Coordinates of C-alpha atoms in Angstrom, one line a residue:
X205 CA -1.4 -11.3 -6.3
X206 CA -4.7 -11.4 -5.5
X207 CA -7.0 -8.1 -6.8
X208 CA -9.9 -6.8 -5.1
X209 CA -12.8 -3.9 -5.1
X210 CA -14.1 -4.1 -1.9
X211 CA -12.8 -4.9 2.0
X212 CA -14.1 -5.1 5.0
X213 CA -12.1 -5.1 8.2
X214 CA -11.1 -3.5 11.5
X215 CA -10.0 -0.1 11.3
X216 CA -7.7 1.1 14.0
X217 CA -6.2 4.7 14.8
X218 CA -2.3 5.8 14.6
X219 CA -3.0 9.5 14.8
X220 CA 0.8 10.6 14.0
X221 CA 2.2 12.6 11.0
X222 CA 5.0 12.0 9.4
X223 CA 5.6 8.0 9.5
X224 CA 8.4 7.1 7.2
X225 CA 9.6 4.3 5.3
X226 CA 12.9 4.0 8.2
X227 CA 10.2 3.9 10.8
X228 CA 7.6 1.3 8.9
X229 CA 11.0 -0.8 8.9
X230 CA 14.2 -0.3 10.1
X231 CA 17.5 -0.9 7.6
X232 CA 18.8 -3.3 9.9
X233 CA 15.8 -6.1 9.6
X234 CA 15.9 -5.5 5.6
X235 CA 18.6 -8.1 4.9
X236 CA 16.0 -10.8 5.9
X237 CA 14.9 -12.9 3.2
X238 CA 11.3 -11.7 2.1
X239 CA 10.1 -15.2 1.9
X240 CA 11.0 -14.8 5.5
X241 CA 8.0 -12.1 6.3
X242 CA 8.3 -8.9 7.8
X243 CA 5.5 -8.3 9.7
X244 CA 6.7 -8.7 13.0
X245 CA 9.2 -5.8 11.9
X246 CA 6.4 -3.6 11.5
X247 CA 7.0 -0.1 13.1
X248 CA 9.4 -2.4 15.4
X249 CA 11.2 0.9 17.1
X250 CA 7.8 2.6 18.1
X251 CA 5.9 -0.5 19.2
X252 CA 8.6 -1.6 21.5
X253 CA 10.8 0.0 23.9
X254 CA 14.6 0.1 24.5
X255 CA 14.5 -4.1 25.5
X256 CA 12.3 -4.9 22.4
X257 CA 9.7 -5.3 25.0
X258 CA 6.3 -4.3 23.1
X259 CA 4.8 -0.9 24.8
X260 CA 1.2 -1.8 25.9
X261 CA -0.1 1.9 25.2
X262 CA 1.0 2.0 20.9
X263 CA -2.1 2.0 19.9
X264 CA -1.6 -1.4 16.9
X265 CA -0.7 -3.3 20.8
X266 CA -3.9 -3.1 22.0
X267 CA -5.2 -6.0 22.3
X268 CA -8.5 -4.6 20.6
X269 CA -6.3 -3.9 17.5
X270 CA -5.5 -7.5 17.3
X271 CA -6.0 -8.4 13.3
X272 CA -6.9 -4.8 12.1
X273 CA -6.3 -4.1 8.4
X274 CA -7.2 -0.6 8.3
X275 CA -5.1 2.3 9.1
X276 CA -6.0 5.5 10.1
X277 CA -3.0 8.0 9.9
X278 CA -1.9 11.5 10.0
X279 CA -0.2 13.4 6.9
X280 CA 2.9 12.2 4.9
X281 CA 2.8 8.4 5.8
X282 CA 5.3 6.7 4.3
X283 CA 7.8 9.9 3.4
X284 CA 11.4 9.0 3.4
X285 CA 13.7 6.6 1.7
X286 CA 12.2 4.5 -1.4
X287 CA 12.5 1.0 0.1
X288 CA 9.7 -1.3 -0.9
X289 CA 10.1 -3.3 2.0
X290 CA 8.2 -0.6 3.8
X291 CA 5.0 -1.9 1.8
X292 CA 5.6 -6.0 2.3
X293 CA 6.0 -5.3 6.2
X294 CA 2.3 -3.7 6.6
X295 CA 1.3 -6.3 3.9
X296 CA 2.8 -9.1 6.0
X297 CA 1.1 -7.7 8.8
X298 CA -2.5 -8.1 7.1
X299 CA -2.7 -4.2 6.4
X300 CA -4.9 -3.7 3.3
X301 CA -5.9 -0.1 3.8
X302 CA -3.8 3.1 5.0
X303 CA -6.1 6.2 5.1
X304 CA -4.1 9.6 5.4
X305 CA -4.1 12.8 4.2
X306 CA -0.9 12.8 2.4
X307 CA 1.4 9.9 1.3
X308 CA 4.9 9.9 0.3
X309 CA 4.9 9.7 -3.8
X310 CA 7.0 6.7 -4.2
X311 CA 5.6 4.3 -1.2
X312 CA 1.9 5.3 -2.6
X313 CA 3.2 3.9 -6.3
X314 CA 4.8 1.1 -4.2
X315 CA 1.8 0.9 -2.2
X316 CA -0.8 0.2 -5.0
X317 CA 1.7 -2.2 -7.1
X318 CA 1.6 -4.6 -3.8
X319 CA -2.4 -4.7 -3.3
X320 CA -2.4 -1.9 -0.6
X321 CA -4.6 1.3 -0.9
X322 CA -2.8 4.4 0.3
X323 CA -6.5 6.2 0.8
X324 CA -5.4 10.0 0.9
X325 CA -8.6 11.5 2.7
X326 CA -9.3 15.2 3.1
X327 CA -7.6 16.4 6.8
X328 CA -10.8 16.9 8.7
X329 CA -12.0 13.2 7.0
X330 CA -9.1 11.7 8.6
X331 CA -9.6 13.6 12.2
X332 CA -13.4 12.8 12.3
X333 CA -12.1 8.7 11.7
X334 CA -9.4 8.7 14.2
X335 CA -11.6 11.0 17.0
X336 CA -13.9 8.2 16.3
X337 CA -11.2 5.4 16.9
X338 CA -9.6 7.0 19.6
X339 CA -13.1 7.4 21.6
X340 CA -14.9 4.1 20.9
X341 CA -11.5 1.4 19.9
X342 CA -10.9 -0.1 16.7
X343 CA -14.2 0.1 14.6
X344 CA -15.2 -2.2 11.6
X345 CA -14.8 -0.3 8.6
X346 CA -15.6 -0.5 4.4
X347 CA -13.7 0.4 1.4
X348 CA -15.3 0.2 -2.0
X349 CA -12.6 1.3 -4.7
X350 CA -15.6 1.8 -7.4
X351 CA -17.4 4.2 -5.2
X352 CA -13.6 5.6 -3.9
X353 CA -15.3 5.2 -0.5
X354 CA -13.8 4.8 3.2
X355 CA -17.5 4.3 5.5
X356 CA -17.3 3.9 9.0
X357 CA -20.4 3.6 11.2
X358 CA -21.8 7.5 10.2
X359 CA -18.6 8.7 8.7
X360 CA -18.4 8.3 4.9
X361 CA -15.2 9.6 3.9
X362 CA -14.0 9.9 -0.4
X363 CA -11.0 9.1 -1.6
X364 CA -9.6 9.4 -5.4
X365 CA -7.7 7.1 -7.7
X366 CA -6.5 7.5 -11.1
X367 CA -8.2 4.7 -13.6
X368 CA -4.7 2.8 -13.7
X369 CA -4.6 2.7 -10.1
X370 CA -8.2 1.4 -9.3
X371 CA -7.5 -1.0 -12.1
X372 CA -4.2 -2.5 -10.7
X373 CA -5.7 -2.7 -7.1
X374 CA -9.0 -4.5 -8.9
X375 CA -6.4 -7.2 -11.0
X376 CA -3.9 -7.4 -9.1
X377 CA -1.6 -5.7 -10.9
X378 CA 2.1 -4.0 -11.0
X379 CA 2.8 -1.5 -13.7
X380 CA 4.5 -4.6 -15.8
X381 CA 1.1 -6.1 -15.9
X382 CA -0.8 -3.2 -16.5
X383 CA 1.7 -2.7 -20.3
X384 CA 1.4 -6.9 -20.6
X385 CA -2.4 -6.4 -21.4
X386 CA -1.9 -4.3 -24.4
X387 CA 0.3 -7.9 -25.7
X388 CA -1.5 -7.8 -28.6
X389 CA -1.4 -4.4 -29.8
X390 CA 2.4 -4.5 -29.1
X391 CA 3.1 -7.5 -31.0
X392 CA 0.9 -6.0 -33.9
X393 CA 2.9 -2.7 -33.6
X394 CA 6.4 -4.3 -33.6
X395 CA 5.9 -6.9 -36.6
X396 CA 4.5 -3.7 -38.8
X397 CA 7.5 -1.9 -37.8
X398 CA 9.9 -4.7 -38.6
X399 CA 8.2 -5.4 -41.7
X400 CA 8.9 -1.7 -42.7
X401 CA 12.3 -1.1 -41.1
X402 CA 14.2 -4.1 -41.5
X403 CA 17.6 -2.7 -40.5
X404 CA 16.6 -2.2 -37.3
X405 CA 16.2 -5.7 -35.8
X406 CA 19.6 -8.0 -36.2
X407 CA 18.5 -10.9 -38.6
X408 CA 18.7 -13.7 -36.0
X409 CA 15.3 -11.1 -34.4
X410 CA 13.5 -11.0 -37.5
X411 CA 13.7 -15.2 -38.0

């Protein structure tokens, strides 16, 4: 996976609270293979109506929306069950970015171990962005993870993240690689402790 520090991209308003992990993507398309994709399952109950038609008015159908990869939410995205498809179908959709004020714990962990930035933004940051959305259509927007920044035109909105965080989004990193780059001190650790607690390691380990 590819890290990053900065992006660039189209911002576009969903001004709803309470988007969950069953609405992000529905059970049902989960069986799919994931080398399949699942973008086009993205949100596929409230973008399309009781046909599977695609409603006109959701505002990621817009034509104008076409290719955004920011998100502009409302509070508790991604609440709800733990599935981590929920994160490869807005990552299969070329979603980078989700700015909200609140995020479900585990899709926020899920969220930053796949490349995506769950930006939590104060309440009234998140109302000025999506005022400004709603008025004037998807807007061309900036996020620096260094400066924990969301700018767009005027608006420059802050956002926090923990040093393990910014560093996985940076690398391109899951929790696994974030332990593999202390290798070294782990190995170091391991051999002085089998050195002086044989008995602990089955002989066929310590060859």
């Amino acid at each position: 996976m590819t890290g990053w520090r900065t992006h660039s991209g189209k911002a576009v308003a969903l001004p709803v609270e309470g988007i969950d992990t069953d609405q992000l993507i529905p059970a049902r398309f989960m069986s799919r293979p994931r080398s399949a994709g699942y973008g086009d399952y993205l949100l596929h109950d409230m973008r399309r109506d009781a046909e599977g038609r695609p409603d006109p008015d959701f505002p990621l159908n817009r034509p104008e929306a076409e290719g955004a990869s920011i998100i502009v939410a409302r509070r508790n995205f991604g609440g709800g069950s733990s599935r981590e498809a929920a994160v490869y179908a807005l990552k299969d959709a070329g979603v980078r970015v989700i700015a909200a004020p609140s995020f479900g714990d585990i899709f926020a962990g899920n969220a930053i171990n796949n490349g995506l930035l769950p930006a939590q933004l104060a309440t009234e940051d998140a109302e000025a962005l999506i005022a400004t959305l709603t008025e004037k259509g998807p807007q061309e927007a900036r996020v620096d993870l260094d400066a924990g920044t969301l700018a767009l035109g005027a608006l420059r909105c802050s956002f926090a993240l923990s040093d393990a965080e910014r560093e996985k989004l940076a690398n391109g990193w899951d929790d696994i690689d974030l332990t593999r780059r202390h290798h070294e001190a782990i190995a170091a650790h391991r051999a002085a402790l089998a050195a002086a607690r044989p008995w602990l390691w089955p002989a066929k380990a310590r060859e």
